[in-house]
PDB file of C-alpha atoms in Angstrom:
ATOM      1  CA  UNK O   1    -112.005  31.637-142.620  1.00  0.00           C
ATOM      2  CA  UNK O   2    -114.333  32.525-139.719  1.00  0.00           C
ATOM      3  CA  UNK O   3    -114.222  30.904-136.381  1.00  0.00           C
ATOM      4  CA  UNK O   4    -117.477  29.376-136.468  1.00  0.00           C
ATOM      5  CA  UNK O   5    -116.410  27.359-139.851  1.00  0.00           C
ATOM      6  CA  UNK O   6    -113.377  26.365-137.922  1.00  0.00           C
ATOM      7  CA  UNK O   7    -115.551  24.729-135.003  1.00  0.00           C
ATOM      8  CA  UNK O   8    -117.713  23.036-137.363  1.00  0.00           C
ATOM      9  CA  UNK O   9    -114.932  21.727-139.514  1.00  0.00           C
ATOM     10  CA  UNK O  10    -113.064  20.559-136.109  1.00  0.00           C
ATOM     11  CA  UNK O  11    -116.074  19.087-134.780  1.00  0.00           C
ATOM     12  CA  UNK O  12    -116.905  17.027-137.947  1.00  0.00           C
ATOM     13  CA  UNK O  13    -113.425  15.822-137.726  1.00  0.00           C
ATOM     14  CA  UNK O  14    -113.989  14.960-134.237  1.00  0.00           C
ATOM     15  CA  UNK O  15    -117.222  12.684-135.462  1.00  0.00           C
ATOM     16  CA  UNK O  16    -115.222  11.064-138.388  1.00  0.00           C
ATOM     17  CA  UNK O  17    -112.265  10.268-135.949  1.00  0.00           C
ATOM     18  CA  UNK O  18    -115.021   8.306-133.840  1.00  0.00           C
ATOM     19  CA  UNK O  19    -116.427   6.775-136.833  1.00  0.00           C
ATOM     20  CA  UNK O  20    -113.408   5.903-138.858  1.00  0.00           C
ATOM     21  CA  UNK O  21    -111.844   4.403-135.172  1.00  0.00           C
ATOM     22  CA  UNK O  22    -115.290   2.563-134.473  1.00  0.00           C
ATOM     23  CA  UNK O  23    -115.319   0.932-138.103  1.00  0.00           C
ATOM     24  CA  UNK O  24    -111.710  -0.098-138.350  1.00  0.00           C
ATOM     25  CA  UNK O  25    -111.660  -1.738-134.596  1.00  0.00           C
ATOM     26  CA  UNK O  26    -109.534   0.987-133.026  1.00  0.00           C
ATOM     27  CA  UNK O  27    -112.077   2.289-130.993  1.00  0.00           C
ATOM     28  CA  UNK O  28    -115.508   0.515-129.674  1.00  0.00           C
ATOM     29  CA  UNK O  29    -118.622   1.866-129.616  1.00  0.00           C
ATOM     30  CA  UNK O  30    -119.292   1.445-125.822  1.00  0.00           C
ATOM     31  CA  UNK O  31    -115.813   3.131-124.871  1.00  0.00           C
ATOM     32  CA  UNK O  32    -115.539   6.351-123.225  1.00  0.00           C
ATOM     33  CA  UNK O  33    -113.439   8.112-125.953  1.00  0.00           C
ATOM     34  CA  UNK O  34    -116.163   7.188-128.459  1.00  0.00           C
ATOM     35  CA  UNK O  35    -118.989   8.641-126.385  1.00  0.00           C
ATOM     36  CA  UNK O  36    -116.833  11.668-125.495  1.00  0.00           C
ATOM     37  CA  UNK O  37    -115.790  12.726-129.196  1.00  0.00           C
ATOM     38  CA  UNK O  38    -119.469  12.088-130.186  1.00  0.00           C
ATOM     39  CA  UNK O  39    -120.540  14.274-127.389  1.00  0.00           C
ATOM     40  CA  UNK O  40    -118.128  17.131-128.479  1.00  0.00           C
ATOM     41  CA  UNK O  41    -118.439  16.901-131.857  1.00  0.00           C
ATOM     42  CA  UNK O  42    -122.240  17.079-131.611  1.00  0.00           C
ATOM     43  CA  UNK O  43    -121.930  20.142-129.182  1.00  0.00           C
ATOM     44  CA  UNK O  44    -119.843  21.946-131.820  1.00  0.00           C
ATOM     45  CA  UNK O  45    -121.929  20.981-134.678  1.00  0.00           C
ATOM     46  CA  UNK O  46    -124.855  22.404-132.861  1.00  0.00           C
ATOM     47  CA  UNK O  47    -123.169  25.353-132.137  1.00  0.00           C
ATOM     48  CA  UNK O  48    -122.295  25.663-135.652  1.00  0.00           C
ATOM     49  CA  UNK O  49    -125.820  24.773-136.860  1.00  0.00           C
ATOM     50  CA  UNK O  50    -127.153  27.628-134.330  1.00  0.00           C
ATOM     51  CA  UNK O  51    -124.887  30.357-135.666  1.00  0.00           C
ATOM     52  CA  UNK O  52    -125.858  29.165-139.327  1.00  0.00           C
ATOM     53  CA  UNK O  53    -129.846  28.931-138.520  1.00  0.00           C
ATOM     54  CA  UNK O  54    -129.954  25.049-139.755  1.00  0.00           C
ATOM     55  CA  UNK O  55    -132.823  23.663-137.628  1.00  0.00           C
ATOM     56  CA  UNK O  56    -132.561  20.306-138.959  1.00  0.00           C
ATOM     57  CA  UNK O  57    -129.166  20.044-137.971  1.00  0.00           C
ATOM     58  CA  UNK O  58    -129.727  21.379-134.825  1.00  0.00           C
ATOM     59  CA  UNK O  59    -132.222  18.830-133.929  1.00  0.00           C
ATOM     60  CA  UNK O  60    -130.049  16.218-135.024  1.00  0.00           C
ATOM     61  CA  UNK O  61    -127.126  17.274-132.996  1.00  0.00           C
ATOM     62  CA  UNK O  62    -128.933  18.269-129.819  1.00  0.00           C
ATOM     63  CA  UNK O  63    -130.281  14.451-129.588  1.00  0.00           C
ATOM     64  CA  UNK O  64    -126.548  13.348-130.499  1.00  0.00           C
ATOM     65  CA  UNK O  65    -125.021  15.393-127.801  1.00  0.00           C
ATOM     66  CA  UNK O  66    -127.742  14.199-125.352  1.00  0.00           C
ATOM     67  CA  UNK O  67    -127.452  10.427-126.008  1.00  0.00           C
ATOM     68  CA  UNK O  68    -123.755  10.409-126.133  1.00  0.00           C
ATOM     69  CA  UNK O  69    -123.409  12.934-123.095  1.00  0.00           C
ATOM     70  CA  UNK O  70    -125.641  10.642-121.032  1.00  0.00           C
ATOM     71  CA  UNK O  71    -122.864   7.833-121.642  1.00  0.00           C
ATOM     72  CA  UNK O  72    -120.166  10.258-120.477  1.00  0.00           C
ATOM     73  CA  UNK O  73    -122.011  11.157-117.604  1.00  0.00           C
ATOM     74  CA  UNK O  74    -122.719   7.750-116.414  1.00  0.00           C
ATOM     75  CA  UNK O  75    -118.752   6.880-116.964  1.00  0.00           C
ATOM     76  CA  UNK O  76    -117.960   9.189-114.291  1.00  0.00           C
ATOM     77  CA  UNK O  77    -120.875   8.433-112.100  1.00  0.00           C
ATOM     78  CA  UNK O  78    -119.490   4.857-112.239  1.00  0.00           C
ATOM     79  CA  UNK O  79    -115.857   5.907-111.337  1.00  0.00           C
ATOM     80  CA  UNK O  80    -117.391   8.153-108.381  1.00  0.00           C
ATOM     81  CA  UNK O  81    -118.433   4.810-106.830  1.00  0.00           C
TER      82      UNK O  81
END
């Protein structure tokens, strides 16, 4: 297995951890960890999609990373105040 495949699988697992955690009430969609897991998974899946030249997946994951990344950034900005 190549390292890019490991990145893709690991990133997909992070997204699934956030999803399952939210579905079973272990992680709120408004929590820092939910957003952080989504950001990391989307960034990793974007890199994977870029390496594999899968443009639709790149578009989806760039938006996903941007939206969840903004929430992570807001969390850190709030803590600084």
